[in-house]
Amino acid sequence: MIERRATGSGRVLLDVGCAHGFFLRAAQARGWVPHGVDISAEAVEYARRDLGLAVTRGNIDDCRLPPLSVDVVTLIGTIEHLTDPMRTLRSAARLLRSGGLLAITTPDIEGRLGYFSWKPPEHLFYFSARTLARLLDETGFVVELRRVEWKYYGLADLGQRLWGYWGLPNPNRWARALESVGLGRLSVKIPTNEMLVIARRR
């Protein structure tokens, strides 16, 4: 989806909150020049040592990339964890070339399953499609795409997650009940509370 919208010949990608670098490695295999940043010392060490990736420990402002040198910035499950999302988006705009792309995935607090997004203190900020679009507009971006992510869940797994989320005792009970009637392997595709937003730098 990013590749379909990327314009020009540039292939420099920065993943903010890259963790162990698996997304960067996949991008590299598709011809991108990957860079990453993450706060985890262990994850950064793995990405550098085991995957041979150019990854910086810290935040986006610790990257030593020159302004207007990046074609795509990604924040995959990251923006809700940041202490200053606006500053991060402004830094992304500074690094991106004119017309460069920004891709974000984050829980939609107004989505059908929005209540699953409440994860304090892990999640510091919560967004709806409307509030995220406003933040992007204020930091120099135009939203081109927003969609809800759908995922397949096994009924046993889904029930176990819900059981545990509601704090009910013995979360494995649901899974065992389904398996006892032969439905443990059945899966369903449902809309999640995750939204994907792709925006272009002005």
mmCIF file of N, CA and C in Angstrom, residues 69-167:
data_model
loop_
_atom_site.group_PDB
_atom_site.id
_atom_site.type_symbol
_atom_site.label_atom_id
_atom_site.label_comp_id
_atom_site.label_asym_id
_atom_site.label_seq_id
_atom_site.Cartn_x
_atom_site.Cartn_y
_atom_site.Cartn_z
ATOM 1 N N SER A 69 15.499 14.124 3.539
ATOM 2 C CA SER A 69 16.256 12.991 2.986
ATOM 3 C C SER A 69 15.483 11.674 2.998
ATOM 4 N N VAL A 70 14.288 11.679 3.561
ATOM 5 C CA VAL A 70 13.532 10.439 3.762
ATOM 6 C C VAL A 70 12.290 10.444 2.872
ATOM 7 N N ASP A 71 11.953 9.285 2.331
ATOM 8 C CA ASP A 71 10.787 9.161 1.455
ATOM 9 C C ASP A 71 9.545 8.660 2.185
ATOM 10 N N VAL A 72 9.740 7.809 3.188
ATOM 11 C CA VAL A 72 8.624 7.247 3.951
ATOM 12 C C VAL A 72 9.011 7.171 5.419
ATOM 13 N N VAL A 73 8.101 7.618 6.291
ATOM 14 C CA VAL A 73 8.248 7.431 7.736
ATOM 15 C C VAL A 73 7.076 6.579 8.202
ATOM 16 N N THR A 74 7.358 5.558 8.998
ATOM 17 C CA THR A 74 6.303 4.704 9.533
ATOM 18 C C THR A 74 6.300 4.755 11.057
ATOM 19 N N LEU A 75 5.104 4.762 11.621
ATOM 20 C CA LEU A 75 4.896 4.636 13.063
ATOM 21 C C LEU A 75 3.850 3.539 13.245
ATOM 22 N N ILE A 76 4.306 2.316 13.350
ATOM 23 C CA ILE A 76 3.419 1.164 13.414
ATOM 24 C C ILE A 76 3.198 0.796 14.881
ATOM 25 N N GLY A 77 2.017 1.123 15.391
ATOM 26 C CA GLY A 77 1.732 0.860 16.794
ATOM 27 C C GLY A 77 2.638 1.625 17.729
ATOM 28 N N THR A 78 2.963 2.856 17.349
ATOM 29 C CA THR A 78 3.954 3.640 18.096
ATOM 30 C C THR A 78 3.397 4.929 18.674
ATOM 31 N N ILE A 79 2.587 5.648 17.909
ATOM 32 C CA ILE A 79 2.243 7.020 18.283
ATOM 33 C C ILE A 79 1.511 7.091 19.618
ATOM 34 N N GLU A 80 0.758 6.059 19.965
ATOM 35 C CA GLU A 80 0.017 6.068 21.229
ATOM 36 C C GLU A 80 0.935 5.934 22.441
ATOM 37 N N HIS A 81 2.185 5.536 22.216
ATOM 38 C CA HIS A 81 3.148 5.365 23.308
ATOM 39 C C HIS A 81 4.029 6.601 23.525
ATOM 40 N N LEU A 82 3.956 7.574 22.641
ATOM 41 C CA LEU A 82 4.891 8.699 22.674
ATOM 42 C C LEU A 82 4.481 9.742 23.699
ATOM 43 N N THR A 83 5.468 10.386 24.304
ATOM 44 C CA THR A 83 5.176 11.450 25.259
ATOM 45 C C THR A 83 4.804 12.759 24.570
ATOM 46 N N ASP A 84 5.217 12.937 23.319
ATOM 47 C CA ASP A 84 4.923 14.169 22.584
ATOM 48 C C ASP A 84 4.682 13.839 21.106
ATOM 49 N N PRO A 85 3.486 13.345 20.774
ATOM 50 C CA PRO A 85 3.210 12.969 19.380
ATOM 51 C C PRO A 85 3.366 14.123 18.396
ATOM 52 N N MET A 86 2.969 15.327 18.798
ATOM 53 C CA MET A 86 3.063 16.465 17.879
ATOM 54 C C MET A 86 4.517 16.751 17.519
ATOM 55 N N ARG A 87 5.392 16.717 18.491
ATOM 56 C CA ARG A 87 6.807 16.957 18.209
ATOM 57 C C ARG A 87 7.357 15.885 17.267
ATOM 58 N N THR A 88 6.964 14.642 17.484
ATOM 59 C CA THR A 88 7.434 13.556 16.620
ATOM 60 C C THR A 88 6.958 13.753 15.188
ATOM 61 N N LEU A 89 5.702 14.145 15.006
ATOM 62 C CA LEU A 89 5.183 14.357 13.653
ATOM 63 C C LEU A 89 5.858 15.546 12.983
ATOM 64 N N ARG A 90 6.153 16.570 13.737
ATOM 65 C CA ARG A 90 6.876 17.713 13.157
ATOM 66 C C ARG A 90 8.287 17.297 12.739
ATOM 67 N N SER A 91 8.913 16.461 13.538
ATOM 68 C CA SER A 91 10.245 15.965 13.171
ATOM 69 C C SER A 91 10.171 15.090 11.928
ATOM 70 N N ALA A 92 9.109 14.289 11.821
ATOM 71 C CA ALA A 92 8.922 13.466 10.622
ATOM 72 C C ALA A 92 8.757 14.346 9.392
ATOM 73 N N ALA A 93 7.986 15.424 9.530
ATOM 74 C CA ALA A 93 7.798 16.350 8.402
ATOM 75 C C ALA A 93 9.118 16.999 8.003
ATOM 76 N N ARG A 94 9.962 17.272 8.982
ATOM 77 C CA ARG A 94 11.265 17.883 8.700
ATOM 78 C C ARG A 94 12.173 16.924 7.922
ATOM 79 N N LEU A 95 12.100 15.648 8.239
ATOM 80 C CA LEU A 95 12.954 14.659 7.577
ATOM 81 C C LEU A 95 12.441 14.265 6.195
ATOM 82 N N LEU A 96 11.130 14.312 6.012
ATOM 83 C CA LEU A 96 10.544 13.858 4.753
ATOM 84 C C LEU A 96 10.749 14.853 3.625
ATOM 85 N N ARG A 97 10.969 14.315 2.448
ATOM 86 C CA ARG A 97 10.964 15.147 1.253
ATOM 87 C C ARG A 97 9.547 15.634 0.998
ATOM 88 N N SER A 98 9.416 16.719 0.253
ATOM 89 C CA SER A 98 8.096 17.203 -0.122
ATOM 90 C C SER A 98 7.355 16.102 -0.867
ATOM 91 N N GLY A 99 6.150 15.804 -0.437
ATOM 92 C CA GLY A 99 5.388 14.722 -1.040
ATOM 93 C C GLY A 99 5.665 13.361 -0.446
ATOM 94 N N GLY A 100 6.570 13.299 0.550
ATOM 95 C CA GLY A 100 6.870 12.025 1.198
ATOM 96 C C GLY A 100 5.683 11.504 1.989
ATOM 97 N N LEU A 101 5.721 10.219 2.314
ATOM 98 C CA LEU A 101 4.591 9.555 2.958
ATOM 99 C C LEU A 101 4.849 9.274 4.434
ATOM 100 N N LEU A 102 3.769 9.345 5.197
ATOM 101 C CA LEU A 102 3.767 8.970 6.605
ATOM 102 C C LEU A 102 2.689 7.910 6.789
ATOM 103 N N ALA A 103 3.041 6.770 7.366
ATOM 104 C CA ALA A 103 2.080 5.692 7.620
ATOM 105 C C ALA A 103 1.995 5.443 9.122
ATOM 106 N N ILE A 104 0.770 5.441 9.639
ATOM 107 C CA ILE A 104 0.532 5.276 11.072
ATOM 108 C C ILE A 104 -0.505 4.184 11.284
ATOM 109 N N THR A 105 -0.248 3.287 12.230
ATOM 110 C CA THR A 105 -1.314 2.441 12.759
ATOM 111 C C THR A 105 -1.434 2.735 14.246
ATOM 112 N N THR A 106 -2.675 2.833 14.712
ATOM 113 C CA THR A 106 -2.932 3.141 16.113
ATOM 114 C C THR A 106 -4.372 2.755 16.432
ATOM 115 N N PRO A 107 -4.688 2.454 17.683
ATOM 116 C CA PRO A 107 -6.078 2.165 18.022
ATOM 117 C C PRO A 107 -6.985 3.365 17.760
ATOM 118 N N ASP A 108 -8.183 3.080 17.260
ATOM 119 C CA ASP A 108 -9.213 4.102 17.061
ATOM 120 C C ASP A 108 -10.124 4.075 18.278
ATOM 121 N N ILE A 109 -10.033 5.109 19.093
ATOM 122 C CA ILE A 109 -10.766 5.119 20.350
ATOM 123 C C ILE A 109 -12.273 5.198 20.129
ATOM 124 N N GLU A 110 -12.686 5.606 18.922
ATOM 125 C CA GLU A 110 -14.112 5.641 18.590
ATOM 126 C C GLU A 110 -14.524 4.441 17.741
ATOM 127 N N GLY A 111 -13.611 3.481 17.560
ATOM 128 C CA GLY A 111 -13.920 2.291 16.778
ATOM 129 C C GLY A 111 -14.869 1.363 17.508
ATOM 130 N N ARG A 112 -15.291 0.320 16.803
ATOM 131 C CA ARG A 112 -16.259 -0.623 17.367
ATOM 132 C C ARG A 112 -15.733 -1.308 18.615
ATOM 133 N N LEU A 113 -14.439 -1.494 18.666
ATOM 134 C CA LEU A 113 -13.824 -2.135 19.827
ATOM 135 C C LEU A 113 -12.903 -1.161 20.548
ATOM 136 N N GLY A 114 -13.295 0.110 20.546
ATOM 137 C CA GLY A 114 -12.430 1.143 21.102
ATOM 138 C C GLY A 114 -12.065 0.935 22.549
ATOM 139 N N TYR A 115 -12.979 0.297 23.302
ATOM 140 C CA TYR A 115 -12.687 0.120 24.729
ATOM 141 C C TYR A 115 -11.505 -0.797 24.981
ATOM 142 N N PHE A 116 -11.110 -1.580 23.982
ATOM 143 C CA PHE A 116 -9.923 -2.419 24.148
ATOM 144 C C PHE A 116 -8.639 -1.599 24.082
ATOM 145 N N SER A 117 -8.754 -0.330 23.693
ATOM 146 C CA SER A 117 -7.565 0.513 23.552
ATOM 147 C C SER A 117 -7.093 1.094 24.876
ATOM 148 N N TRP A 118 -7.935 1.039 25.893
ATOM 149 C CA TRP A 118 -7.545 1.651 27.157
ATOM 150 C C TRP A 118 -6.514 0.774 27.847
ATOM 151 N N LYS A 119 -5.240 1.189 27.742
ATOM 152 C CA LYS A 119 -4.150 0.403 28.322
ATOM 153 C C LYS A 119 -3.179 1.312 29.074
ATOM 154 N N PRO A 120 -3.691 2.085 30.043
ATOM 155 C CA PRO A 120 -2.753 2.893 30.817
ATOM 156 C C PRO A 120 -1.905 1.977 31.695
ATOM 157 N N PRO A 121 -0.654 2.327 32.006
ATOM 158 C CA PRO A 121 0.063 3.517 31.519
ATOM 159 C C PRO A 121 0.810 3.283 30.211
ATOM 160 N N GLU A 122 0.582 2.126 29.565
ATOM 161 C CA GLU A 122 1.307 1.811 28.331
ATOM 162 C C GLU A 122 0.945 2.783 27.210
ATOM 163 N N HIS A 123 -0.350 3.065 27.055
ATOM 164 C CA HIS A 123 -0.804 4.016 26.038
ATOM 165 C C HIS A 123 -0.970 5.392 26.680
ATOM 166 N N LEU A 124 -0.226 6.354 26.174
ATOM 167 C CA LEU A 124 -0.234 7.700 26.746
ATOM 168 C C LEU A 124 -1.218 8.625 26.044
ATOM 169 N N PHE A 125 -1.494 8.369 24.772
ATOM 170 C CA PHE A 125 -2.424 9.187 23.991
ATOM 171 C C PHE A 125 -3.390 8.277 23.246
ATOM 172 N N TYR A 126 -4.617 8.784 23.085
ATOM 173 C CA TYR A 126 -5.663 8.051 22.377
ATOM 174 C C TYR A 126 -6.209 8.933 21.267
ATOM 175 N N PHE A 127 -6.448 8.329 20.102
ATOM 176 C CA PHE A 127 -6.872 9.095 18.935
ATOM 177 C C PHE A 127 -8.129 8.497 18.323
ATOM 178 N N SER A 128 -8.941 9.375 17.758
ATOM 179 C CA SER A 128 -9.986 8.969 16.824
ATOM 180 C C SER A 128 -9.502 9.363 15.439
ATOM 181 N N ALA A 129 -10.235 8.948 14.406
ATOM 182 C CA ALA A 129 -9.861 9.355 13.049
ATOM 183 C C ALA A 129 -9.861 10.872 12.934
ATOM 184 N N ARG A 130 -10.818 11.506 13.587
ATOM 185 C CA ARG A 130 -10.946 12.965 13.510
ATOM 186 C C ARG A 130 -9.793 13.672 14.209
ATOM 187 N N THR A 131 -9.451 13.248 15.417
ATOM 188 C CA THR A 131 -8.388 13.949 16.153
ATOM 189 C C THR A 131 -7.017 13.697 15.529
ATOM 190 N N LEU A 132 -6.814 12.491 14.990
ATOM 191 C CA LEU A 132 -5.532 12.221 14.339
ATOM 192 C C LEU A 132 -5.400 13.032 13.057
ATOM 193 N N ALA A 133 -6.491 13.160 12.300
ATOM 194 C CA ALA A 133 -6.455 13.972 11.076
ATOM 195 C C ALA A 133 -6.142 15.428 11.404
ATOM 196 N N ARG A 134 -6.699 15.925 12.498
ATOM 197 C CA ARG A 134 -6.421 17.309 12.905
ATOM 198 C C ARG A 134 -4.954 17.480 13.281
ATOM 199 N N LEU A 135 -4.410 16.518 14.022
ATOM 200 C CA LEU A 135 -3.003 16.585 14.414
ATOM 201 C C LEU A 135 -2.096 16.541 13.188
ATOM 202 N N LEU A 136 -2.423 15.703 12.238
ATOM 203 C CA LEU A 136 -1.625 15.618 11.015
ATOM 204 C C LEU A 136 -1.693 16.914 10.220
ATOM 205 N N ASP A 137 -2.863 17.508 10.152
ATOM 206 C CA ASP A 137 -3.007 18.779 9.439
ATOM 207 C C ASP A 137 -2.155 19.868 10.091
ATOM 208 N N GLU A 138 -2.130 19.881 11.416
ATOM 209 C CA GLU A 138 -1.378 20.905 12.143
ATOM 210 C C GLU A 138 0.129 20.713 12.032
ATOM 211 N N THR A 139 0.559 19.529 11.649
ATOM 212 C CA THR A 139 2.001 19.256 11.560
ATOM 213 C C THR A 139 2.489 19.119 10.119
ATOM 214 N N GLY A 140 1.636 19.488 9.161
ATOM 215 C CA GLY A 140 2.101 19.582 7.778
ATOM 216 C C GLY A 140 1.778 18.416 6.870
ATOM 217 N N PHE A 141 0.719 17.657 7.207
ATOM 218 C CA PHE A 141 0.364 16.484 6.408
ATOM 219 C C PHE A 141 -1.076 16.564 5.909
ATOM 220 N N VAL A 142 -1.319 15.867 4.811
ATOM 221 C CA VAL A 142 -2.668 15.718 4.262
ATOM 222 C C VAL A 142 -2.998 14.229 4.250
ATOM 223 N N VAL A 143 -4.097 13.853 4.885
ATOM 224 C CA VAL A 143 -4.490 12.444 4.941
ATOM 225 C C VAL A 143 -4.973 11.982 3.574
ATOM 226 N N GLU A 144 -4.418 10.873 3.097
ATOM 227 C CA GLU A 144 -4.834 10.292 1.818
ATOM 228 C C GLU A 144 -5.664 9.029 1.996
ATOM 229 N N LEU A 145 -5.458 8.325 3.088
ATOM 230 C CA LEU A 145 -6.163 7.060 3.288
ATOM 231 C C LEU A 145 -6.370 6.825 4.768
ATOM 232 N N ARG A 146 -7.556 6.349 5.104
ATOM 233 C CA ARG A 146 -7.812 5.845 6.458
ATOM 234 C C ARG A 146 -8.699 4.622 6.319
ATOM 235 N N ARG A 147 -8.313 3.556 6.967
ATOM 236 C CA ARG A 147 -9.153 2.365 6.931
ATOM 237 C C ARG A 147 -9.015 1.589 8.231
ATOM 238 N N VAL A 148 -10.028 0.809 8.519
ATOM 239 C CA VAL A 148 -10.025 -0.063 9.687
ATOM 240 C C VAL A 148 -9.360 -1.372 9.305
ATOM 241 N N GLU A 149 -8.489 -1.845 10.155
ATOM 242 C CA GLU A 149 -7.819 -3.116 9.926
ATOM 243 C C GLU A 149 -8.719 -4.277 10.362
ATOM 244 N N TRP A 150 -8.802 -5.297 9.532
ATOM 245 C CA TRP A 150 -9.535 -6.525 9.851
ATOM 246 C C TRP A 150 -8.529 -7.642 10.114
ATOM 247 N N LYS A 151 -8.861 -8.513 11.041
ATOM 248 C CA LYS A 151 -7.963 -9.620 11.361
ATOM 249 C C LYS A 151 -8.765 -10.899 11.573
ATOM 250 N N TYR A 152 -8.098 -12.021 11.299
ATOM 251 C CA TYR A 152 -8.681 -13.325 11.598
ATOM 252 C C TYR A 152 -8.308 -13.721 13.026
ATOM 253 N N TYR A 153 -9.312 -14.136 13.781
ATOM 254 C CA TYR A 153 -9.086 -14.651 15.124
ATOM 255 C C TYR A 153 -9.718 -16.030 15.233
ATOM 256 N N GLY A 154 -8.993 -16.968 15.816
ATOM 257 C CA GLY A 154 -9.613 -18.237 16.169
ATOM 258 C C GLY A 154 -10.631 -17.988 17.270
ATOM 259 N N LEU A 155 -11.769 -18.682 17.208
ATOM 260 C CA LEU A 155 -12.800 -18.462 18.225
ATOM 261 C C LEU A 155 -12.268 -18.734 19.623
ATOM 262 N N ALA A 156 -11.462 -19.772 19.751
ATOM 263 C CA ALA A 156 -10.905 -20.092 21.065
ATOM 264 C C ALA A 156 -10.004 -18.960 21.556
ATOM 265 N N ASP A 157 -9.158 -18.453 20.658
ATOM 266 C CA ASP A 157 -8.250 -17.362 21.017
ATOM 267 C C ASP A 157 -9.029 -16.095 21.346
ATOM 268 N N LEU A 158 -10.034 -15.774 20.518
ATOM 269 C CA LEU A 158 -10.833 -14.575 20.745
ATOM 270 C C LEU A 158 -11.561 -14.648 22.078
ATOM 271 N N GLY A 159 -12.166 -15.807 22.344
ATOM 272 C CA GLY A 159 -12.871 -15.965 23.610
ATOM 273 C C GLY A 159 -11.947 -15.851 24.801
ATOM 274 N N GLN A 160 -10.759 -16.417 24.663
ATOM 275 C CA GLN A 160 -9.782 -16.356 25.750
ATOM 276 C C GLN A 160 -9.355 -14.916 26.011
ATOM 277 N N ARG A 161 -9.167 -14.151 24.929
ATOM 278 C CA ARG A 161 -8.784 -12.747 25.079
ATOM 279 C C ARG A 161 -9.881 -11.957 25.793
ATOM 280 N N LEU A 162 -11.130 -12.152 25.352
ATOM 281 C CA LEU A 162 -12.249 -11.431 25.962
ATOM 282 C C LEU A 162 -12.420 -11.836 27.418
ATOM 283 N N TRP A 163 -12.315 -13.119 27.666
ATOM 284 C CA TRP A 163 -12.456 -13.636 29.033
ATOM 285 C C TRP A 163 -11.425 -12.980 29.953
ATOM 286 N N GLY A 164 -10.185 -12.944 29.490
ATOM 287 C CA GLY A 164 -9.133 -12.327 30.287
ATOM 288 C C GLY A 164 -9.302 -10.829 30.416
ATOM 289 N N TYR A 165 -9.755 -10.175 29.312
ATOM 290 C CA TYR A 165 -9.916 -8.721 29.340
ATOM 291 C C TYR A 165 -10.948 -8.310 30.375
ATOM 292 N N TRP A 166 -12.033 -9.079 30.468
ATOM 293 C CA TRP A 166 -13.081 -8.751 31.424
ATOM 294 C C TRP A 166 -12.734 -9.188 32.840
ATOM 295 N N GLY A 167 -11.573 -9.778 33.016
ATOM 296 C CA GLY A 167 -11.126 -10.151 34.347
ATOM 297 C C GLY A 167 -11.850 -11.347 34.937
#
